[in-house]
Each structure stands twice: as C-alpha cells, then as structure tokens.
Amino acid sequence: MAESARTVIVHETARPPRAGLWLAALAVVPLLLAVPALWLLPGDLVREAARLWAAALTLFFSGVRRGLSFRTEGGATGAQMAAFAGLFAAGLAALLLPAVAALWLLAAALGALALVDPRAAERGEVPLWFAGLRAVQMPVAAVALAALALL
C-alpha cells in the first residue's frame, strides 16, 4: 500500500545548477537572434517565429509554476495560481493575436517574471536561484520582444 503522507526536505542555494543556467540562456537565444534576423529575412516570418517561440516559453513557464505549486507546503498559494493562470492566458492569447500585439503581450508577461520571481523565491514558491536568474533572463527576453515589435 502507498504511503499516505510524505515529508520532503529540499536543500537549495541561490546559485542555479549548471544545467539550469545553460537551459535558461539557450531559451532566450532565439529571441536575441531574431532581432538581427530582421535585416536578413522577411520581417513577418521573423516576428511569427519569435511569437511562437516566446508563446511556447510562456506556456512552459506557466507549467513550471503550476508544477512547483504541487510541492508547496500547505498547497498552492494564491500567488502561484495567479502566476500560473496569467502566464497560461498570456501564452494562449499570444497564439491568437496578430504577431506585433502578441510580441508586446509576451514582452510584458516575461518582463513581469523578472519582478515576480524574486519575491516568489523569498516566499518559497520557486527555487531560490530563480530570483537571480529571472532578474537577468526575463528582461533580456522582454527587450528582444519589444525590439521585434518596434522594428
């Protein structure tokens, strides 16, 4: 018979694991490359590709947030559920909106993570290392998306 209770003890640091750092950096590289690609490829194609990539990232981040909430002591918090729902709604809406409007929405959603994740890390809703990582990763993504919308 399966256990009816479990205690989970987590030891974490503010320093991201090496694999997490590489994956986080690689996630925003396509957005950074899309900006100079505007001068080499048709703009509509580049914006569509960036929109799809950023929407996929946003939907992925919503799943990460929901998954982390399953391990929150006492159950999911309101902030976790709001972050999950907001990211999911933004990612889904970005798939339905015209590319430029979607890029602005995604820039706002990902940029918001730079502000929200450090506080969520303090509350224990996300790993400690999200605080420093997202404070760098998400503004880079947001600025690239805004540039794609403007150019």
Tab-separated table of N, CA and C in Angstrom:
chain	number	residue	atom	x	y	z
A	1	MET	N	0.842	-1.183	0.000
A	1	MET	CA	0.000	0.000	0.000
A	1	MET	C	0.886	1.245	0.000
A	2	ALA	N	0.484	2.264	-0.728
A	2	ALA	CA	1.251	3.504	-0.817
A	2	ALA	C	1.164	4.285	0.489
A	3	GLU	N	2.209	5.062	0.732
A	3	GLU	CA	2.210	5.923	1.920
A	3	GLU	C	1.122	6.974	1.802
A	4	SER	N	0.545	7.362	2.932
A	4	SER	CA	-0.489	8.383	2.902
A	4	SER	C	0.065	9.757	3.261
A	5	ALA	N	1.343	9.820	3.636
A	5	ALA	CA	1.977	11.094	3.969
A	5	ALA	C	3.455	11.009	3.624
A	6	ARG	N	4.036	12.140	3.337
A	6	ARG	CA	5.451	12.189	2.990
A	6	ARG	C	6.003	13.536	3.418
A	7	THR	N	7.207	13.531	3.908
A	7	THR	CA	7.910	14.762	4.234
A	7	THR	C	8.996	14.951	3.195
A	8	VAL	N	9.041	16.138	2.601
A	8	VAL	CA	10.044	16.448	1.592
A	8	VAL	C	10.945	17.538	2.152
A	9	ILE	N	12.237	17.269	2.154
A	9	ILE	CA	13.216	18.247	2.609
A	9	ILE	C	14.045	18.660	1.398
A	10	VAL	N	14.116	19.961	1.159
A	10	VAL	CA	14.823	20.479	-0.008
A	10	VAL	C	15.962	21.364	0.464
A	11	HIS	N	17.146	21.094	-0.049
A	11	HIS	CA	18.302	21.954	0.199
A	11	HIS	C	18.623	22.647	-1.113
A	12	GLU	N	18.585	23.956	-1.100
A	12	GLU	CA	18.861	24.699	-2.322
A	12	GLU	C	19.709	25.915	-2.007
A	13	THR	N	20.322	26.424	-3.049
A	13	THR	CA	21.142	27.622	-2.912
A	13	THR	C	20.621	28.676	-3.886
A	14	ALA	N	21.143	29.862	-3.777
A	14	ALA	CA	20.776	30.932	-4.702
A	14	ALA	C	21.506	30.794	-6.032
A	15	ARG	N	22.456	29.887	-6.094
A	15	ARG	CA	23.214	29.666	-7.331
A	15	ARG	C	22.514	28.608	-8.184
A	16	PRO	N	22.208	28.932	-9.430
A	16	PRO	CA	21.498	27.962	-10.272
A	16	PRO	C	22.373	26.761	-10.606
A	17	PRO	N	21.754	25.603	-10.763
A	17	PRO	CA	22.527	24.448	-11.232
A	17	PRO	C	23.054	24.732	-12.636
A	18	ARG	N	24.177	24.163	-12.965
A	18	ARG	CA	24.809	24.432	-14.264
A	18	ARG	C	23.863	24.158	-15.434
A	19	ALA	N	23.182	23.022	-15.401
A	19	ALA	CA	22.263	22.687	-16.495
A	19	ALA	C	21.125	23.711	-16.566
A	20	GLY	N	20.625	24.140	-15.429
A	20	GLY	CA	19.561	25.136	-15.410
A	20	GLY	C	20.011	26.459	-15.994
A	21	LEU	N	21.243	26.827	-15.715
A	21	LEU	CA	21.779	28.078	-16.237
A	21	LEU	C	21.908	28.026	-17.764
A	22	TRP	N	22.435	26.925	-18.274
A	22	TRP	CA	22.584	26.768	-19.718
A	22	TRP	C	21.235	26.745	-20.421
A	23	LEU	N	20.289	26.000	-19.874
A	23	LEU	CA	18.967	25.928	-20.495
A	23	LEU	C	18.265	27.283	-20.475
A	24	ALA	N	18.430	28.013	-19.400
A	24	ALA	CA	17.827	29.340	-19.303
A	24	ALA	C	18.421	30.283	-20.347
A	25	ALA	N	19.725	30.210	-20.521
A	25	ALA	CA	20.376	31.063	-21.515
A	25	ALA	C	19.951	30.662	-22.927
A	26	LEU	N	19.930	29.377	-23.195
A	26	LEU	CA	19.556	28.909	-24.529
A	26	LEU	C	18.101	29.226	-24.872
A	27	ALA	N	17.256	29.351	-23.854
A	27	ALA	CA	15.846	29.646	-24.102
A	27	ALA	C	15.649	31.023	-24.717
A	28	VAL	N	16.510	31.978	-24.375
A	28	VAL	CA	16.333	33.336	-24.895
A	28	VAL	C	17.201	33.632	-26.119
A	29	VAL	N	18.121	32.754	-26.443
A	29	VAL	CA	18.989	32.976	-27.610
A	29	VAL	C	18.189	33.163	-28.898
A	30	PRO	N	17.170	32.331	-29.178
A	30	PRO	CA	16.416	32.555	-30.424
A	30	PRO	C	15.772	33.943	-30.492
A	31	LEU	N	15.356	34.477	-29.363
A	31	LEU	CA	14.763	35.814	-29.354
A	31	LEU	C	15.820	36.875	-29.648
A	32	LEU	N	17.002	36.682	-29.090
A	32	LEU	CA	18.099	37.623	-29.362
A	32	LEU	C	18.531	37.563	-30.827
A	33	LEU	N	18.578	36.366	-31.387
A	33	LEU	CA	18.977	36.212	-32.789
A	33	LEU	C	17.918	36.738	-33.746
A	34	ALA	N	16.677	36.786	-33.294
A	34	ALA	CA	15.601	37.266	-34.159
A	34	ALA	C	15.752	38.743	-34.485
A	35	VAL	N	16.332	39.509	-33.570
A	35	VAL	CA	16.457	40.954	-33.810
A	35	VAL	C	17.346	41.233	-35.027
A	36	PRO	N	18.584	40.729	-35.080
A	36	PRO	CA	19.364	40.985	-36.303
A	36	PRO	C	18.819	40.239	-37.522
A	37	ALA	N	18.070	39.162	-37.293
A	37	ALA	CA	17.486	38.423	-38.412
A	37	ALA	C	16.474	39.266	-39.188
A	38	LEU	N	15.941	40.314	-38.544
A	38	LEU	CA	15.003	41.202	-39.240
A	38	LEU	C	15.644	41.860	-40.461
A	39	TRP	N	16.954	42.029	-40.455
A	39	TRP	CA	17.638	42.657	-41.582
A	39	TRP	C	17.998	41.650	-42.669
A	40	LEU	N	17.883	40.357	-42.359
A	40	LEU	CA	18.279	39.326	-43.314
A	40	LEU	C	17.109	38.539	-43.884
A	41	LEU	N	16.018	38.481	-43.133
A	41	LEU	CA	14.869	37.659	-43.529
A	41	LEU	C	13.608	38.524	-43.539
A	42	PRO	N	12.553	38.029	-44.167
A	42	PRO	CA	11.296	38.789	-44.144
A	42	PRO	C	10.820	39.022	-42.703
A	43	GLY	N	10.472	40.278	-42.394
A	43	GLY	CA	10.086	40.649	-41.045
A	43	GLY	C	8.912	39.860	-40.499
A	44	ASP	N	7.915	39.596	-41.348
A	44	ASP	CA	6.748	38.848	-40.882
A	44	ASP	C	7.139	37.447	-40.432
A	45	LEU	N	8.040	36.830	-41.173
A	45	LEU	CA	8.495	35.480	-40.824
A	45	LEU	C	9.233	35.488	-39.485
A	46	VAL	N	10.107	36.451	-39.309
A	46	VAL	CA	10.892	36.554	-38.073
A	46	VAL	C	9.978	36.817	-36.885
A	47	ARG	N	9.043	37.730	-37.037
A	47	ARG	CA	8.116	38.052	-35.927
A	47	ARG	C	7.237	36.854	-35.577
A	48	GLU	N	6.777	36.134	-36.580
A	48	GLU	CA	5.960	34.939	-36.326
A	48	GLU	C	6.762	33.879	-35.574
A	49	ALA	N	7.991	33.662	-36.009
A	49	ALA	CA	8.834	32.665	-35.332
A	49	ALA	C	9.088	33.069	-33.885
A	50	ALA	N	9.383	34.343	-33.673
A	50	ALA	CA	9.618	34.832	-32.311
A	50	ALA	C	8.351	34.741	-31.473
A	51	ARG	N	7.220	35.063	-32.067
A	51	ARG	CA	5.937	34.964	-31.357
A	51	ARG	C	5.693	33.526	-30.908
A	52	LEU	N	5.883	32.579	-31.798
A	52	LEU	CA	5.652	31.173	-31.452
A	52	LEU	C	6.633	30.694	-30.382
A	53	TRP	N	7.901	31.083	-30.513
A	53	TRP	CA	8.910	30.673	-29.531
A	53	TRP	C	8.591	31.254	-28.153
A	54	ALA	N	8.306	32.544	-28.115
A	54	ALA	CA	8.030	33.195	-26.838
A	54	ALA	C	6.715	32.709	-26.230
A	55	ALA	N	5.720	32.423	-27.057
A	55	ALA	CA	4.465	31.863	-26.537
A	55	ALA	C	4.716	30.486	-25.936
A	56	ALA	N	5.533	29.681	-26.615
A	56	ALA	CA	5.874	28.350	-26.080
A	56	ALA	C	6.601	28.482	-24.748
A	57	LEU	N	7.542	29.421	-24.667
A	57	LEU	CA	8.251	29.646	-23.396
A	57	LEU	C	7.285	30.068	-22.295
A	58	THR	N	6.379	30.965	-22.624
A	58	THR	CA	5.424	31.460	-21.634
A	58	THR	C	4.518	30.329	-21.148
A	59	LEU	N	4.048	29.500	-22.065
A	59	LEU	CA	3.236	28.346	-21.670
A	59	LEU	C	4.055	27.362	-20.842
A	60	PHE	N	5.310	27.159	-21.204
A	60	PHE	CA	6.190	26.295	-20.420
A	60	PHE	C	6.362	26.837	-19.000
A	61	PHE	N	6.619	28.151	-18.897
A	61	PHE	CA	6.794	28.762	-17.574
A	61	PHE	C	5.518	28.646	-16.736
A	62	SER	N	4.355	28.685	-17.379
A	62	SER	CA	3.112	28.501	-16.620
A	62	SER	C	3.056	27.089	-16.054
A	63	GLY	N	3.504	26.114	-16.833
A	63	GLY	CA	3.538	24.731	-16.349
A	63	GLY	C	4.553	24.542	-15.233
A	64	VAL	N	5.686	25.211	-15.340
A	64	VAL	CA	6.688	25.157	-14.279
A	64	VAL	C	6.080	25.691	-12.987
A	65	ARG	N	5.400	26.820	-13.097
A	65	ARG	CA	4.809	27.434	-11.907
A	65	ARG	C	3.767	26.511	-11.283
A	66	ARG	N	2.922	25.914	-12.119
A	66	ARG	CA	1.899	25.001	-11.595
A	66	ARG	C	2.545	23.768	-10.983
A	67	GLY	N	3.561	23.236	-11.636
A	67	GLY	CA	4.242	22.065	-11.104
A	67	GLY	C	4.881	22.337	-9.754
A	68	LEU	N	5.511	23.486	-9.611
A	68	LEU	CA	6.115	23.841	-8.329
A	68	LEU	C	5.057	23.977	-7.241
A	69	SER	N	3.869	24.409	-7.617
A	69	SER	CA	2.819	24.599	-6.608
A	69	SER	C	2.385	23.276	-5.984
A	70	PHE	N	2.587	22.171	-6.686
A	70	PHE	CA	2.218	20.871	-6.119
A	70	PHE	C	3.098	20.489	-4.940
A	71	ARG	N	4.282	21.074	-4.857
A	71	ARG	CA	5.212	20.771	-3.761
A	71	ARG	C	5.246	21.861	-2.695
A	72	THR	N	4.347	22.816	-2.791
A	72	THR	CA	4.309	23.876	-1.791
A	72	THR	C	3.642	23.352	-0.526
A	73	GLU	N	4.323	23.545	0.582
A	73	GLU	CA	3.773	23.093	1.854
A	73	GLU	C	2.432	23.780	2.105
A	74	GLY	N	1.428	23.002	2.392
A	74	GLY	CA	0.098	23.542	2.638
A	74	GLY	C	-0.722	23.739	1.378
A	75	GLY	N	-0.164	23.415	0.233
A	75	GLY	CA	-0.887	23.545	-1.028
A	75	GLY	C	-0.527	24.814	-1.776
A	76	ALA	N	-1.045	24.896	-2.958
A	76	ALA	CA	-0.756	26.033	-3.834
A	76	ALA	C	-1.209	27.337	-3.187
A	77	THR	N	-0.404	28.367	-3.371
A	77	THR	CA	-0.771	29.692	-2.859
A	77	THR	C	-1.537	30.449	-3.935
A	78	GLY	N	-2.201	31.490	-3.519
A	78	GLY	CA	-2.907	32.342	-4.477
A	78	GLY	C	-1.961	32.959	-5.491
A	79	ALA	N	-0.772	33.356	-5.027
A	79	ALA	CA	0.205	33.962	-5.930
A	79	ALA	C	0.670	32.951	-6.976
A	80	GLN	N	0.868	31.702	-6.569
A	80	GLN	CA	1.290	30.676	-7.526
A	80	GLN	C	0.212	30.440	-8.576
A	81	MET	N	-1.030	30.361	-8.132
A	81	MET	CA	-2.119	30.110	-9.070
A	81	MET	C	-2.337	31.312	-9.992
A	82	ALA	N	-2.168	32.516	-9.461
A	82	ALA	CA	-2.293	33.709	-10.294
A	82	ALA	C	-1.188	33.753	-11.343
A	83	ALA	N	0.041	33.416	-10.935
A	83	ALA	CA	1.157	33.398	-11.888
A	83	ALA	C	0.925	32.337	-12.958
A	84	PHE	N	0.510	31.158	-12.538
A	84	PHE	CA	0.217	30.088	-13.493
A	84	PHE	C	-0.860	30.534	-14.487
A	85	ALA	N	-1.976	31.035	-13.963
A	85	ALA	CA	-3.094	31.418	-14.825
A	85	ALA	C	-2.730	32.589	-15.733
A	86	GLY	N	-2.011	33.567	-15.198
A	86	GLY	CA	-1.622	34.726	-16.001
A	86	GLY	C	-0.682	34.347	-17.132
A	87	LEU	N	0.307	33.523	-16.825
A	87	LEU	CA	1.242	33.088	-17.865
A	87	LEU	C	0.546	32.232	-18.915
A	88	PHE	N	-0.331	31.346	-18.451
A	88	PHE	CA	-1.053	30.491	-19.397
A	88	PHE	C	-1.936	31.332	-20.312
A	89	ALA	N	-2.669	32.276	-19.724
A	89	ALA	CA	-3.548	33.133	-20.522
A	89	ALA	C	-2.743	33.965	-21.522
A	90	ALA	N	-1.610	34.499	-21.088
A	90	ALA	CA	-0.772	35.297	-21.993
A	90	ALA	C	-0.231	34.447	-23.136
A	91	GLY	N	0.244	33.249	-22.820
A	91	GLY	CA	0.765	32.364	-23.859
A	91	GLY	C	-0.303	31.962	-24.860
A	92	LEU	N	-1.481	31.641	-24.356
A	92	LEU	CA	-2.577	31.255	-25.238
A	92	LEU	C	-3.038	32.444	-26.081
A	93	ALA	N	-3.199	33.587	-25.463
A	93	ALA	CA	-3.624	34.785	-26.202
A	93	ALA	C	-2.610	35.143	-27.282
A	94	ALA	N	-1.331	34.956	-26.977
A	94	ALA	CA	-0.286	35.281	-27.950
A	94	ALA	C	-0.375	34.410	-29.196
A	95	LEU	N	-0.915	33.219	-29.047
A	95	LEU	CA	-1.095	32.348	-30.207
A	95	LEU	C	-2.267	32.785	-31.076
A	96	LEU	N	-3.161	33.588	-30.503
A	96	LEU	CA	-4.358	34.013	-31.220
A	96	LEU	C	-4.281	35.438	-31.755
A	97	LEU	N	-3.421	36.245	-31.169
A	97	LEU	CA	-3.297	37.651	-31.556
A	97	LEU	C	-2.415	37.814	-32.794
A	98	PRO	N	-2.547	38.944	-33.477
A	98	PRO	CA	-1.577	39.260	-34.541
A	98	PRO	C	-0.170	39.354	-33.928
A	99	ALA	N	0.829	39.126	-34.743
A	99	ALA	CA	2.202	38.988	-34.249
A	99	ALA	C	2.674	40.176	-33.412
A	100	VAL	N	2.507	41.398	-33.882
A	100	VAL	CA	3.048	42.547	-33.154
A	100	VAL	C	2.359	42.705	-31.798
A	101	ALA	N	1.045	42.561	-31.753
A	101	ALA	CA	0.324	42.644	-30.476
A	101	ALA	C	0.778	41.522	-29.546
A	102	ALA	N	0.973	40.343	-30.098
A	102	ALA	CA	1.431	39.201	-29.297
A	102	ALA	C	2.824	39.453	-28.729
A	103	LEU	N	3.695	40.055	-29.528
A	103	LEU	CA	5.047	40.347	-29.053
A	103	LEU	C	5.017	41.296	-27.862
A	104	TRP	N	4.160	42.311	-27.917
A	104	TRP	CA	4.031	43.244	-26.785
A	104	TRP	C	3.501	42.523	-25.554
A	105	LEU	N	2.486	41.690	-25.732
A	105	LEU	CA	1.915	40.935	-24.610
A	105	LEU	C	2.964	40.016	-23.989
A	106	LEU	N	3.701	39.318	-24.823
A	106	LEU	CA	4.723	38.390	-24.323
A	106	LEU	C	5.868	39.142	-23.653
A	107	ALA	N	6.231	40.301	-24.179
A	107	ALA	CA	7.267	41.115	-23.537
A	107	ALA	C	6.815	41.497	-22.128
A	108	ALA	N	5.555	41.865	-21.990
A	108	ALA	CA	5.028	42.243	-20.674
A	108	ALA	C	4.976	41.040	-19.736
A	109	ALA	N	4.517	39.905	-20.238
A	109	ALA	CA	4.399	38.709	-19.395
A	109	ALA	C	5.764	38.227	-18.920
A	110	LEU	N	6.722	38.145	-19.834
A	110	LEU	CA	8.051	37.668	-19.449
A	110	LEU	C	8.771	38.718	-18.608
A	111	GLY	N	8.592	39.985	-18.940
A	111	GLY	CA	9.184	41.043	-18.128
A	111	GLY	C	8.650	41.024	-16.698
A	112	ALA	N	7.382	40.700	-16.549
A	112	ALA	CA	6.790	40.630	-15.207
A	112	ALA	C	7.449	39.550	-14.356
A	113	LEU	N	7.900	38.479	-14.997
A	113	LEU	CA	8.574	37.417	-14.232
A	113	LEU	C	9.847	37.921	-13.572
A	114	ALA	N	10.494	38.895	-14.194
A	114	ALA	CA	11.704	39.477	-13.591
A	114	ALA	C	11.381	40.143	-12.267
A	115	LEU	N	10.164	40.643	-12.129
A	115	LEU	CA	9.736	41.291	-10.891
A	115	LEU	C	9.103	40.310	-9.911
A	116	VAL	N	8.354	39.356	-10.427
A	116	VAL	CA	7.577	38.436	-9.593
A	116	VAL	C	8.441	37.318	-9.008
A	117	ASP	N	9.355	36.766	-9.790
A	117	ASP	CA	10.101	35.592	-9.317
A	117	ASP	C	11.017	35.860	-8.130
A	118	PRO	N	11.693	37.007	-8.027
A	118	PRO	CA	12.478	37.230	-6.805
A	118	PRO	C	11.605	37.209	-5.537
A	119	ARG	N	10.424	37.765	-5.625
A	119	ARG	CA	9.511	37.745	-4.463
A	119	ARG	C	8.991	36.332	-4.212
A	120	ALA	N	8.702	35.617	-5.293
A	120	ALA	CA	8.235	34.232	-5.148
A	120	ALA	C	9.326	33.362	-4.526
A	121	ALA	N	10.581	33.633	-4.859
A	121	ALA	CA	11.691	32.883	-4.261
A	121	ALA	C	11.774	33.152	-2.760
A	122	GLU	N	11.578	34.402	-2.366
A	122	GLU	CA	11.582	34.742	-0.937
A	122	GLU	C	10.483	34.009	-0.182
A	123	ARG	N	9.337	33.810	-0.827
A	123	ARG	CA	8.206	33.130	-0.186
A	123	ARG	C	8.316	31.613	-0.263
A	124	GLY	N	9.325	31.087	-0.966
A	124	GLY	CA	9.497	29.646	-1.090
A	124	GLY	C	8.611	29.009	-2.147
A	125	GLU	N	8.063	29.811	-3.047
A	125	GLU	CA	7.175	29.299	-4.083
A	125	GLU	C	7.922	28.823	-5.330
A	126	VAL	N	9.145	29.273	-5.485
A	126	VAL	CA	10.024	28.846	-6.570
A	126	VAL	C	11.412	28.670	-5.959
A	127	PRO	N	12.299	27.947	-6.628
A	127	PRO	CA	13.656	27.795	-6.087
A	127	PRO	C	14.334	29.150	-5.875
A	128	LEU	N	15.210	29.204	-4.894
A	128	LEU	CA	15.948	30.434	-4.588
A	128	LEU	C	16.677	30.986	-5.805
A	129	TRP	N	17.221	30.117	-6.614
A	129	TRP	CA	18.026	30.574	-7.742
A	129	TRP	C	17.200	31.224	-8.849
A	130	PHE	N	15.869	31.082	-8.813
A	130	PHE	CA	15.036	31.787	-9.783
A	130	PHE	C	15.166	33.298	-9.608
A	131	ALA	N	15.403	33.747	-8.386
A	131	ALA	CA	15.466	35.186	-8.112
A	131	ALA	C	16.527	35.866	-8.963
A	132	GLY	N	17.743	35.393	-8.917
A	132	GLY	CA	18.820	35.994	-9.693
A	132	GLY	C	18.735	35.684	-11.174
A	133	LEU	N	18.370	34.452	-11.493
A	133	LEU	CA	18.308	34.045	-12.891
A	133	LEU	C	17.242	34.821	-13.655
A	134	ARG	N	16.029	34.847	-13.138
A	134	ARG	CA	14.932	35.517	-13.843
A	134	ARG	C	15.143	37.027	-13.918
A	135	ALA	N	15.855	37.601	-12.947
A	135	ALA	CA	16.120	39.037	-12.961
A	135	ALA	C	17.011	39.430	-14.138
A	136	VAL	N	17.745	38.481	-14.694
A	136	VAL	CA	18.590	38.730	-15.870
A	136	VAL	C	17.932	38.178	-17.132
A	137	GLN	N	17.482	36.934	-17.061
A	137	GLN	CA	16.930	36.238	-18.226
A	137	GLN	C	15.686	36.927	-18.798
A	138	MET	N	14.755	37.278	-17.947
A	138	MET	CA	13.478	37.797	-18.431
A	138	MET	C	13.565	39.212	-19.021
A	139	PRO	N	14.337	40.135	-18.448
A	139	PRO	CA	14.470	41.434	-19.129
A	139	PRO	C	15.115	41.309	-20.514
A	140	VAL	N	16.052	40.395	-20.665
A	140	VAL	CA	16.670	40.182	-21.977
A	140	VAL	C	15.610	39.743	-22.976
A	141	ALA	N	14.784	38.776	-22.579
A	141	ALA	CA	13.718	38.299	-23.448
A	141	ALA	C	12.718	39.410	-23.744
A	142	ALA	N	12.328	40.160	-22.732
A	142	ALA	CA	11.339	41.230	-22.900
A	142	ALA	C	11.847	42.320	-23.834
A	143	VAL	N	13.101	42.713	-23.678
A	143	VAL	CA	13.666	43.762	-24.543
A	143	VAL	C	13.761	43.271	-25.986
A	144	ALA	N	14.160	42.027	-26.177
A	144	ALA	CA	14.228	41.480	-27.542
A	144	ALA	C	12.843	41.471	-28.178
A	145	LEU	N	11.830	41.068	-27.424
A	145	LEU	CA	10.467	41.028	-27.973
A	145	LEU	C	9.962	42.434	-28.286
A	146	ALA	N	10.241	43.382	-27.412
A	146	ALA	CA	9.834	44.767	-27.661
A	146	ALA	C	10.540	45.323	-28.907
A	147	ALA	N	11.809	45.001	-29.054
A	147	ALA	CA	12.540	45.456	-30.245
A	147	ALA	C	11.927	44.873	-31.520
A	148	LEU	N	11.552	43.602	-31.454
A	148	LEU	CA	10.929	42.971	-32.626
A	148	LEU	C	9.585	43.621	-32.957
A	149	ALA	N	8.857	44.033	-31.936
A	149	ALA	CA	7.572	44.689	-32.159
A	149	ALA	C	7.749	46.089	-32.742
A	150	LEU	N	8.816	46.766	-32.349
A	150	LEU	CA	9.055	48.143	-32.785
A	150	LEU	C	9.695	48.253	-34.166
A	151	LEU	N	10.586	47.332	-34.480
A	151	LEU	CA	11.355	47.436	-35.727
A	151	LEU	C	10.564	47.017	-36.957
